[in-house]
Short mmCIF file of C-alpha atoms in Angstrom, two decimals:
data_model
loop_
_atom_site.label_atom_id
_atom_site.label_comp_id
_atom_site.label_asym_id
_atom_site.label_seq_id
_atom_site.Cartn_x
_atom_site.Cartn_y
_atom_site.Cartn_z
CA MET F 1 123.29 72.98 103.91
CA LYS F 2 123.51 69.18 103.60
CA PHE F 3 124.91 69.04 107.13
CA ARG F 4 121.96 71.05 108.43
CA LEU F 5 119.49 68.77 106.70
CA LEU F 6 121.23 65.76 108.23
CA VAL F 7 121.01 67.33 111.69
CA ILE F 8 117.32 68.05 111.18
CA VAL F 9 116.62 64.48 110.08
CA LEU F 10 118.52 63.07 113.06
CA VAL F 11 116.73 65.36 115.50
CA LEU F 12 113.33 64.41 114.14
CA LEU F 13 114.23 60.72 114.22
CA ILE F 14 115.29 61.04 117.86
CA ALA F 15 112.01 62.79 118.66
CA ALA F 16 110.06 60.07 116.88
CA GLY F 17 111.94 57.39 118.81
CA LEU F 18 111.27 59.03 122.16
CA LEU F 19 107.65 59.41 121.22
CA ALA F 20 107.33 55.78 120.20
CA VAL F 21 108.81 54.62 123.50
CA GLY F 22 106.82 56.87 125.80
CA GLY F 23 103.59 57.63 123.98
CA ASP F 24 100.33 55.70 124.21
CA ARG F 25 98.14 54.90 121.22
CA LEU F 26 95.99 58.01 121.61
CA THR F 27 99.05 60.24 121.76
CA LEU F 28 100.62 58.57 118.75
CA ARG F 29 97.40 58.87 116.78
CA LEU F 30 96.94 62.54 117.59
CA VAL F 31 100.57 63.42 116.89
CA GLY F 32 100.24 61.53 113.62
CA ALA F 33 97.11 63.54 112.83
CA SER F 34 98.97 66.79 113.48
CA ALA F 35 101.82 65.60 111.25
CA TRP F 36 99.34 64.69 108.52
CA LEU F 37 97.81 68.18 108.80
CA ALA F 38 101.26 69.76 108.48
CA ILE F 39 102.20 67.64 105.46
CA GLY F 40 98.94 68.38 103.68
CA ALA F 41 99.24 72.11 104.34
CA ALA F 42 102.86 72.10 103.16
CA VAL F 43 101.88 70.41 99.88
CA ILE F 44 99.59 73.35 99.20
CA ALA F 45 101.59 76.26 100.61
CA LEU F 46 105.20 75.51 99.68
CA PRO F 47 104.90 75.38 95.86
CA ILE F 48 102.45 78.28 95.61
CA GLY F 49 104.24 80.54 98.10
CA SER F 50 107.68 79.72 96.70
CA LEU F 51 106.65 80.36 93.10
CA LEU F 52 105.02 83.67 94.06
CA ALA F 53 108.19 84.72 95.87
CA ILE F 54 110.45 83.82 92.94
CA VAL F 55 108.16 85.36 90.32
CA LEU F 56 107.63 88.63 92.22
CA ALA F 57 111.29 88.89 93.27
CA ARG F 58 112.99 88.08 89.99
CA LEU F 59 110.60 88.71 87.09
CA ALA F 60 109.46 92.09 85.77
CA ILE F 61 105.79 91.62 86.64
CA PRO F 62 103.67 94.79 86.32
CA GLY F 63 102.83 96.08 89.78
CA ARG F 64 104.95 93.46 91.52
CA TRP F 65 105.74 95.77 94.44
CA LEU F 66 102.02 96.20 95.05
CA ALA F 67 101.55 92.43 94.88
CA GLN F 68 104.36 91.93 97.39
CA GLY F 69 102.78 94.51 99.68
CA LEU F 70 99.39 92.80 99.55
CA LEU F 71 100.92 89.43 100.39
CA THR F 72 102.83 91.04 103.26
CA LEU F 73 99.59 92.47 104.64
CA LEU F 74 98.21 88.93 104.80
CA LEU F 75 100.85 88.09 107.42
CA PHE F 76 98.81 90.22 109.83
CA GLN F 77 95.53 88.46 109.05
CA PRO F 78 94.50 86.28 112.02
CA LEU F 79 94.09 82.58 111.33
CA TYR F 80 90.47 82.55 112.46
CA LEU F 81 89.65 85.27 109.90
CA THR F 82 91.26 83.27 107.11
CA CYS F 83 89.29 80.24 108.23
CA GLY F 84 86.01 82.14 108.49
CA ALA F 85 86.41 83.89 105.14
CA TRP F 86 87.13 80.79 103.08
CA ARG F 87 84.39 78.85 104.84
CA ALA F 88 81.98 81.70 104.13
CA ALA F 89 82.78 81.17 100.46
CA PHE F 90 83.32 77.40 100.23
CA GLY F 91 82.22 75.99 103.57
CA PRO F 92 78.89 74.74 104.91
CA GLN F 93 76.12 77.29 104.24
CA GLY F 94 78.62 79.33 102.24
CA TRP F 95 78.42 81.02 98.87
CA LEU F 96 79.18 77.86 96.86
CA GLN F 97 76.47 75.87 98.59
CA ASP F 98 74.02 78.73 98.08
CA GLN F 99 74.73 78.61 94.35
CA ILE F 100 74.70 74.88 93.56
CA GLY F 101 73.06 73.32 96.60
CA SER F 102 73.86 69.76 97.63
CA ALA F 103 76.20 69.29 94.66
CA ALA F 104 78.78 71.30 96.61
CA ASN F 105 78.82 68.94 99.61
CA PRO F 106 81.86 66.82 98.57
CA TYR F 107 83.96 69.96 98.04
CA LEU F 108 83.05 71.97 101.14
CA LEU F 109 85.87 73.17 103.38
CA ASP F 110 85.00 71.07 106.38
CA GLY F 111 86.52 68.10 108.16
CA TRP F 112 89.98 67.01 107.11
CA LEU F 113 89.72 68.59 103.66
CA GLY F 114 88.82 71.94 105.17
CA ALA F 115 91.52 71.81 107.86
CA ILE F 116 94.30 70.95 105.39
CA VAL F 117 93.22 73.47 102.76
CA LEU F 118 92.71 76.28 105.27
CA HIS F 119 96.07 75.70 106.96
CA GLY F 120 97.68 75.58 103.52
CA ILE F 121 96.07 78.85 102.42
CA ALA F 122 97.06 80.58 105.65
CA ALA F 123 100.66 79.38 105.20
CA ILE F 124 101.08 80.73 101.64
CA PRO F 125 101.92 84.33 102.73
CA TRP F 126 104.40 82.99 105.29
CA THR F 127 106.07 80.79 102.68
CA PHE F 128 106.25 83.79 100.36
CA PHE F 129 107.81 85.85 103.16
CA PHE F 130 110.52 83.34 104.10
CA VAL F 131 111.48 82.53 100.52
CA ARG F 132 111.45 86.21 99.58
CA MET F 133 113.77 86.98 102.51
CA GLN F 134 116.08 84.18 101.44
CA LEU F 135 116.25 85.53 97.88
CA ALA F 136 116.79 89.09 99.15
CA THR F 137 119.88 88.03 101.11
CA SER F 138 121.43 85.92 98.33
CA ALA F 139 124.28 87.43 96.39
CA PRO F 140 123.11 88.00 92.80
CA GLU F 141 126.42 87.19 91.05
CA LEU F 142 125.62 83.53 90.40
CA GLU F 143 122.26 84.36 88.86
CA GLU F 144 123.74 87.14 86.73
CA ASP F 145 126.49 84.86 85.46
CA ALA F 146 123.98 82.11 84.71
CA LEU F 147 121.84 84.52 82.69
CA LEU F 148 124.80 85.19 80.40
CA ASP F 149 125.10 81.50 79.48
CA SER F 150 121.53 80.16 79.72
CA SER F 151 117.88 81.13 79.47
CA THR F 152 115.71 82.72 82.12
CA THR F 153 113.87 79.44 82.75
CA SER F 154 117.10 77.50 83.18
CA THR F 155 118.50 80.10 85.58
CA LEU F 156 115.33 80.11 87.67
CA LEU F 157 115.27 76.31 87.94
CA ASN F 158 118.97 75.61 88.39
CA VAL F 159 120.16 78.64 90.36
CA THR F 160 117.36 80.72 91.89
CA LEU F 161 115.25 77.80 93.05
CA ARG F 162 118.22 76.06 94.64
CA ARG F 163 119.26 79.22 96.46
CA ALA F 164 115.69 79.59 97.75
CA ALA F 165 115.79 76.12 99.35
CA PRO F 166 116.68 77.31 102.89
CA GLY F 167 113.68 79.64 102.88
CA VAL F 168 111.45 76.77 101.74
CA LEU F 169 112.78 74.62 104.57
CA ILE F 170 112.09 77.34 107.14
CA ALA F 171 108.55 77.70 105.76
CA ALA F 172 108.02 73.93 106.03
CA LEU F 173 109.15 73.94 109.65
CA TRP F 174 106.92 76.93 110.35
CA ILE F 175 103.93 75.05 108.93
CA GLY F 176 104.76 72.14 111.22
CA VAL F 177 104.93 74.42 114.25
CA VAL F 178 101.53 75.94 113.47
CA ALA F 179 99.96 72.52 112.83
CA PHE F 180 101.15 71.17 116.18
CA GLY F 181 100.39 74.29 118.21
CA GLU F 182 97.18 75.72 116.72
CA MET F 183 93.65 74.46 117.29
CA THR F 184 91.68 77.32 115.69
CA VAL F 185 91.04 75.69 112.31
CA THR F 186 90.77 72.11 113.58
CA SER F 187 88.25 73.12 116.23
CA ILE F 188 86.04 74.89 113.69
CA CYS F 189 86.37 72.05 111.15
CA ASN F 190 85.79 69.42 113.87
CA VAL F 191 89.07 67.58 113.31
CA ARG F 192 90.92 65.80 116.11
CA THR F 193 94.58 66.78 116.41
CA TYR F 194 96.91 67.00 119.39
CA ALA F 195 96.33 70.68 120.19
CA GLU F 196 92.57 70.44 119.54
CA VAL F 197 92.02 67.46 121.85
CA LEU F 198 94.13 69.05 124.57
CA PHE F 199 92.15 72.29 124.20
CA THR F 200 88.80 70.48 124.21
CA GLY F 201 89.70 68.52 127.35
CA ILE F 202 90.51 71.70 129.26
CA THR F 203 87.34 73.50 128.13
CA LEU F 204 85.30 70.51 129.33
CA GLY F 205 86.70 71.03 132.81
CA GLU F 206 89.58 68.58 132.86
CA ALA F 207 92.07 69.59 135.53
CA VAL F 208 95.66 70.24 134.60
CA ASP F 209 96.98 67.41 136.74
CA GLN F 210 94.21 65.07 135.55
CA THR F 211 94.66 65.44 131.82
CA SER F 212 94.80 62.04 130.13
CA LEU F 213 96.90 63.38 127.27
CA PRO F 214 100.64 63.73 127.96
CA VAL F 215 101.83 67.17 126.96
CA TRP F 216 105.53 66.50 126.41
CA PRO F 217 105.43 64.78 122.97
CA ALA F 218 103.97 67.76 121.09
CA VAL F 219 106.12 70.16 123.08
CA LEU F 220 109.26 68.18 122.21
CA ILE F 221 108.50 67.90 118.50
CA THR F 222 107.39 71.53 118.18
CA LEU F 223 110.35 72.76 120.19
CA LEU F 224 112.83 70.90 117.99
CA MET F 225 111.22 72.25 114.81
CA THR F 226 111.22 75.82 116.09
CA LEU F 227 114.81 75.68 117.32
CA VAL F 228 115.95 74.53 113.90
CA ALA F 229 113.72 77.05 112.11
CA THR F 230 114.82 80.04 114.18
CA SER F 231 118.47 79.02 113.85
CA LEU F 232 118.09 78.91 110.06
CA ALA F 233 116.04 82.12 110.05
CA ALA F 234 118.89 83.91 111.80
CA GLN F 235 120.93 83.30 108.64
CA LEU F 236 118.44 85.10 106.41
CA THR F 237 120.12 88.42 107.08
CA PRO F 238 123.86 89.05 107.20
CA ALA F 239 125.52 90.28 110.33
CA ALA F 240 126.87 93.51 108.90
CA THR F 241 125.86 96.03 106.31
CA THR F 242 129.09 95.57 104.41
CA SER F 243 128.03 92.07 103.41
CA MET F 244 124.62 93.05 102.11
CA PRO F 245 124.06 91.99 98.51
CA THR F 246 123.63 94.47 95.75
CA ARG F 247 120.32 94.99 93.98
CA PRO F 248 118.95 91.60 92.85
CA PRO F 249 118.67 91.01 89.12
CA THR F 250 115.44 91.22 87.16
CA PHE F 251 115.17 88.42 84.63
CA PRO F 252 114.00 89.21 81.10
CA LEU F 253 110.81 87.65 79.72
CA ARG F 254 109.26 87.45 76.29
CA PRO F 255 106.03 89.49 75.94
CA ALA F 256 103.79 86.42 75.68
CA SER F 257 105.42 84.70 78.64
CA LYS F 258 105.33 87.91 80.65
CA PHE F 259 101.58 88.24 80.06
CA VAL F 260 100.85 84.66 81.08
CA VAL F 261 103.05 84.73 84.20
CA SER F 262 101.73 88.16 85.23
CA THR F 263 98.14 87.05 84.85
CA ILE F 264 98.62 83.88 86.90
CA ALA F 265 100.55 85.69 89.65
CA TRP F 266 98.02 88.49 89.97
CA LEU F 267 95.10 86.05 89.95
CA ALA F 268 96.70 84.21 92.87
CA VAL F 269 97.36 87.45 94.78
CA ALA F 270 93.86 88.77 94.08
CA LEU F 271 92.30 85.51 95.26
CA LEU F 272 94.33 85.38 98.48
CA PHE F 273 93.79 89.04 99.30
CA GLY F 274 90.35 89.72 97.85
CA LEU F 275 88.40 86.57 98.70
CA PRO F 276 88.21 87.22 102.47
CA ILE F 277 86.81 90.70 101.84
CA GLY F 278 84.39 89.48 99.19
CA ALA F 279 83.18 86.51 101.24
CA PHE F 280 82.42 88.59 104.33
CA VAL F 281 80.81 91.34 102.26
CA TYR F 282 78.58 88.71 100.62
CA LYS F 283 77.57 87.16 103.96
CA ALA F 284 76.99 90.46 105.75
CA GLY F 285 74.73 91.82 103.00
CA LEU F 286 72.85 88.58 102.26
CA ILE F 287 69.06 88.62 102.65
CA VAL F 288 67.21 85.30 102.77
CA ASP F 289 63.42 85.22 102.29
CA VAL F 290 61.25 82.10 102.42
CA THR F 291 58.07 82.40 100.36
CA ASN F 292 55.73 79.44 99.78
CA GLY F 293 58.51 77.02 100.63
CA HIS F 294 60.95 78.65 98.20
CA VAL F 295 64.16 80.23 99.45
CA LEU F 296 64.97 83.52 97.76
CA ARG F 297 68.39 85.07 98.26
CA SER F 298 69.33 88.65 97.48
CA TRP F 299 72.12 91.01 98.44
CA SER F 300 71.74 94.49 99.90
CA ALA F 301 74.48 97.09 100.31
CA ALA F 302 72.21 99.00 102.70
CA LYS F 303 71.98 95.97 104.99
CA LEU F 304 75.76 95.59 104.87
CA VAL F 305 76.42 99.17 105.94
CA GLU F 306 73.69 99.10 108.58
CA LEU F 307 74.95 95.84 110.06
CA VAL F 308 78.56 97.01 110.24
CA PHE F 309 77.64 100.19 112.12
CA ALA F 310 75.26 98.26 114.37
CA SER F 311 78.04 95.80 115.19
CA VAL F 312 80.35 98.63 116.27
CA ASP F 313 77.76 99.74 118.80
CA LYS F 314 76.61 96.25 119.84
CA TYR F 315 80.09 94.90 120.47
CA SER F 316 81.69 98.06 121.87
CA GLY F 317 82.63 96.18 125.06
CA LEU F 318 84.63 93.69 123.00
CA PHE F 319 86.67 96.47 121.43
CA GLN F 320 87.41 98.02 124.81
CA TRP F 321 88.69 94.79 126.34
CA THR F 322 90.57 93.91 123.14
CA PHE F 323 92.38 97.26 123.10
CA ALA F 324 93.09 97.18 126.83
CA LEU F 325 94.50 93.66 126.81
CA GLY F 326 96.41 94.28 123.58
CA ALA F 327 97.97 97.50 124.87
CA VAL F 328 99.07 95.97 128.19
CA SER F 329 100.63 92.91 126.59
CA ALA F 330 102.21 94.94 123.75
CA ALA F 331 103.85 97.34 126.22
CA ALA F 332 105.30 94.44 128.22
CA THR F 333 106.43 92.71 125.02
CA LEU F 334 108.17 95.87 123.79
CA LEU F 335 110.01 96.37 127.06
CA ILE F 336 111.25 92.77 127.22
CA SER F 337 112.07 92.41 123.53
CA VAL F 338 114.04 95.68 123.39
CA SER F 339 116.17 94.66 126.36
CA LEU F 340 116.87 91.12 125.13
CA ALA F 341 117.47 92.14 121.51
CA TRP F 342 119.85 94.98 122.40
CA PHE F 343 122.09 92.98 124.69
CA ALA F 344 122.06 89.95 122.39
CA SER F 345 123.06 92.12 119.43
CA ARG F 346 126.16 93.24 121.36
CA ARG F 347 127.31 89.77 122.41
CA PRO F 348 129.14 87.15 120.33
CA PHE F 349 126.75 84.46 121.56
CA GLY F 350 123.72 86.65 120.92
CA GLN F 351 122.52 84.81 117.83
CA GLY F 352 122.39 81.48 119.64
CA MET F 353 120.70 83.04 122.64
CA ILE F 354 118.02 84.76 120.57
CA ALA F 355 117.40 81.63 118.48
CA THR F 356 117.08 79.50 121.62
CA ILE F 357 114.69 81.84 123.40
CA ALA F 358 112.58 82.34 120.29
CA GLY F 359 112.60 78.61 119.58
CA ILE F 360 111.46 77.73 123.09
CA LEU F 361 108.67 80.32 123.10
CA PHE F 362 107.56 79.42 119.58
CA GLY F 363 107.72 75.74 120.44
CA ILE F 364 105.16 75.81 123.24
CA PRO F 365 101.69 75.10 121.80
CA GLY F 366 99.03 77.60 122.80
CA PRO F 367 96.93 75.22 124.94
CA ILE F 368 100.04 74.23 126.90
CA ILE F 369 100.77 77.91 127.63
CA ALA F 370 97.25 78.10 129.04
CA LEU F 371 97.75 74.86 130.99
CA SER F 372 100.92 76.24 132.56
CA LEU F 373 99.27 79.51 133.58
CA ILE F 374 96.29 77.69 135.05
CA TRP F 375 98.63 75.50 137.07
CA LEU F 376 100.64 78.51 138.21
CA LEU F 377 97.85 80.92 139.16
CA ASN F 378 94.78 78.79 139.92
CA ARG F 379 95.90 78.00 143.47
CA ARG F 380 93.02 77.78 145.93
CA GLU F 381 95.43 77.89 148.86
CA SER F 382 96.64 81.34 147.76
CA PRO F 383 93.98 84.09 147.80
CA LEU F 384 96.37 86.51 146.12
CA LEU F 385 97.01 84.23 143.14
CA ILE F 386 93.31 83.45 142.86
CA TYR F 387 92.58 87.18 142.82
CA PHE F 388 95.07 87.76 140.00
CA TYR F 389 93.71 84.74 138.12
CA ASP F 390 89.97 85.45 138.45
CA ARG F 391 89.78 89.22 138.82
CA THR F 392 92.53 90.65 136.60
CA ILE F 393 93.84 90.26 133.06
CA LEU F 394 97.25 89.09 134.26
CA ALA F 395 96.94 85.52 132.95
CA PRO F 396 95.84 86.39 129.37
CA ALA F 397 98.39 89.22 129.27
CA ILE F 398 101.21 86.81 130.13
CA ALA F 399 99.96 84.37 127.50
CA LEU F 400 99.89 87.10 124.86
CA VAL F 401 103.40 88.26 125.78
CA ILE F 402 104.67 84.69 125.27
CA ILE F 403 102.95 84.57 121.87
CA SER F 404 104.18 87.94 120.57
CA LEU F 405 107.64 88.13 122.15
CA PRO F 406 109.59 85.84 119.73
CA ILE F 407 108.69 87.73 116.54
CA CYS F 408 109.25 91.17 118.09
CA MET F 409 112.53 90.06 119.64
CA LEU F 410 113.83 88.63 116.34
CA LEU F 411 112.82 91.80 114.49
CA LEU F 412 114.57 94.15 116.92
CA TRP F 413 117.64 91.94 117.17
CA HIS F 414 118.06 92.06 113.38
CA LEU F 415 117.73 95.85 113.28
CA PHE F 416 120.09 96.31 116.23
CA ARG F 417 122.79 93.97 114.96
CA VAL F 418 123.03 95.38 111.42
CA ASP F 419 123.66 98.80 112.89
CA ALA F 420 127.26 99.95 112.99
CA GLY F 421 128.64 99.74 116.51
CA ASP F 422 130.49 103.07 116.39
CA LEU F 423 127.92 104.97 118.44
CA ASP F 424 127.69 102.20 121.00
CA GLU F 425 131.48 102.06 121.34
CA ALA F 426 131.66 105.85 121.65
CA ALA F 427 129.02 105.82 124.37
CA GLN F 428 130.93 103.08 126.16
CA LEU F 429 134.13 105.12 126.02
CA GLU F 430 132.28 108.07 127.54
CA GLY F 431 131.43 105.93 130.55
CA TYR F 432 127.82 105.10 129.80
CA GLY F 433 126.61 101.89 131.43
CA PRO F 434 124.72 99.19 129.52
CA TRP F 435 121.27 100.54 130.38
CA ARG F 436 122.17 104.12 129.49
CA ARG F 437 123.63 102.91 126.18
CA LEU F 438 120.45 100.98 125.54
CA TRP F 439 118.40 104.14 126.10
CA ARG F 440 120.65 106.63 124.28
CA VAL F 441 121.83 104.49 121.37
CA GLY F 442 119.28 101.72 121.07
CA VAL F 443 115.99 103.44 121.92
CA MET F 444 116.17 107.20 121.32
CA ARG F 445 117.51 106.78 117.77
CA ARG F 446 114.66 104.48 116.70
CA PRO F 447 111.28 105.84 117.79
CA ALA F 448 109.62 104.67 114.56
CA VAL F 449 111.01 101.15 114.95
CA LEU F 450 109.82 100.95 118.56
CA ALA F 451 106.39 102.23 117.59
CA ALA F 452 106.22 99.62 114.82
CA THR F 453 107.26 96.89 117.25
CA PHE F 454 104.54 97.97 119.67
CA LEU F 455 101.95 97.84 116.88
CA LEU F 456 103.24 94.45 115.76
CA ALA F 457 102.96 93.09 119.30
CA PHE F 458 99.50 94.66 119.55
CA ALA F 459 98.42 92.99 116.31
CA LEU F 460 99.74 89.60 117.44
CA ALA F 461 98.07 89.93 120.83
CA THR F 462 94.66 90.95 119.50
CA SER F 463 94.61 88.10 116.98
CA ASP F 464 95.47 85.26 119.36
CA VAL F 465 92.93 82.64 120.36
CA THR F 466 94.91 79.52 121.18
CA ALA F 467 96.86 80.70 124.24
CA SER F 468 94.58 83.32 125.79
CA TYR F 469 91.16 81.71 125.29
CA LEU F 470 91.36 79.38 128.30
CA VAL F 471 92.75 81.91 130.79
CA THR F 472 90.52 84.92 130.08
CA PRO F 473 88.75 85.77 133.37
CA PRO F 474 84.96 85.96 133.74
CA GLY F 475 83.45 89.19 132.47
CA VAL F 476 86.30 89.81 130.02
CA ASP F 477 85.68 89.08 126.36
CA THR F 478 87.71 90.01 123.31
CA LEU F 479 87.09 90.32 119.60
CA SER F 480 89.13 87.24 118.69
CA ARG F 481 87.50 85.06 121.33
CA THR F 482 83.97 86.07 120.30
CA ILE F 483 84.58 85.63 116.58
CA PHE F 484 86.19 82.23 117.19
CA GLU F 485 83.11 81.06 119.11
CA MET F 486 80.69 82.46 116.53
CA LEU F 487 82.52 80.80 113.63
CA HIS F 488 81.58 77.39 115.03
CA TYR F 489 78.05 78.18 113.93
CA GLY F 490 78.97 79.41 110.45
CA ALA F 491 79.95 82.80 109.02
CA GLU F 492 76.47 84.33 109.09
CA ASP F 493 75.72 88.03 108.72
CA ASN F 494 76.47 89.08 112.32
CA VAL F 495 79.85 87.39 112.52
CA ALA F 496 80.64 88.43 108.93
CA SER F 497 80.15 92.10 109.79
CA LEU F 498 82.33 91.69 112.88
CA CYS F 499 84.98 89.98 110.76
CA LEU F 500 84.93 92.86 108.27
CA ILE F 501 85.65 95.29 111.10
CA ASN F 502 88.46 93.04 112.30
CA LEU F 503 89.90 92.81 108.77
CA ALA F 504 89.93 96.59 108.46
CA PHE F 505 91.55 96.90 111.88
CA SER F 506 94.25 94.30 111.05
CA ALA F 507 94.96 95.90 107.66
CA THR F 508 95.33 99.35 109.25
CA LEU F 509 97.80 98.03 111.81
CA ALA F 510 99.72 96.23 109.07
CA VAL F 511 100.01 99.29 106.82
CA ILE F 512 101.19 101.57 109.65
CA THR F 513 103.67 98.97 110.92
CA ILE F 514 105.16 98.37 107.47
CA MET F 515 105.45 102.10 106.78
CA LEU F 516 107.27 102.64 110.08
CA LEU F 517 109.65 99.74 109.51
CA ARG F 518 110.46 100.43 105.85
CA PRO F 519 113.02 103.25 106.45
CA ALA F 520 114.82 101.11 109.04
CA PHE F 521 115.15 98.16 106.69
CA ARG F 522 116.23 100.41 103.82
CA SER F 523 118.96 101.98 105.93
CA ALA F 524 120.05 98.52 107.09
CA GLN F 525 120.40 97.38 103.48
CA SER F 526 122.17 100.49 102.21
#
């Protein structure tokens, strides 16, 4: 582990040196702003997410499996919904400002404070996920032996926390990748970072070959972080079922300590999961009347229900394009990820190949994906390319495949590689070629896994803004694009009702996907 940390430090130092030599002042300032955003978000997300993972994985908290499930559902919540929900509660014209007026101004989630806090909140479920995976794949013998000689607190601090360190490192790198590649939160909070300025320049009509901001520094830094993160993430699960750890230990707690820890953990989970729902419900049902210069606010459940149903009818075109684009990109993602994951799982160099591909795709910031597609397809000298660019959904579909492919590919590769190779070897002895083995052994035995992967790719595609926003053709609009634009004007009742529909849609996809994947992961760990 020390060697890996040394490699990471050296790689980042090399990247910083290259950046210092080749970057201008604007580039350096924007990259520094993105780094500051990542550091601030990590300060919030890493301790909270890590503690939640350790507490829910090792302590006998009442309902801890439900709490873990709720935090897992948050992985499917789009970033723009997290941003809109917390700003509806604590942002400009939000619930807090409605209650205490101008006294709330210094604490509103806007500007740098809002961008850092919102990125930190969005990263808590991901930190929980990575640390929880790290703890799930750690052999429990050291912790069990430590419990015999020391207290629960000492074991948690000296053994469990140290064994969770690789997961914390992966989460930190993930936060850095998101900070350098995402512009959703920074655009809404009006904060200048690398991805946001690049995105703003393109939306203002700046040509790809005329952009004043060099694209390689952020690509290099993000690519290095993702390559390291995906390489480490590949170690979260063992290569064979025989090396899977036994059931992790549950640490004993005194009744008083158990009550305090349980209360704090559940308050955190309830806040993370319940606040988005509550904030949008409040905004969608809010009624504001002005009488004799006095503003009177009230809340109506009837208005909430009426507005939600009206939004379904009003924005029906958005749902149609969202489903169409999501289905096309998810089908292409499934086809590519199944092929790559299967063949990589059957090759000795497969882990390095999968980590490299995932790292490269993860490492390209969303606006740069859009820049590349614009450069590739927006060719006036080619009527065919112009037709595909302006009159079809090819460009956004390609962008969404690039966004969703790494996660789906890593998921399938893990499930394929933990499988015993007996059936594959038997099929090979019977003369089946690689594609027939893929179909008979890899695909036909896992219909639930493939359906879950399709839904996962669909969820990732329908929640993207960064990569697909700039290449969506005229006349095509999606739910994520519309909500992102509306959030710039505040989470008022119309956008709040649309966000509630989106939350319900994302939660439904998440529940079905998790239910389909659970038997596969259980069989892989048995």
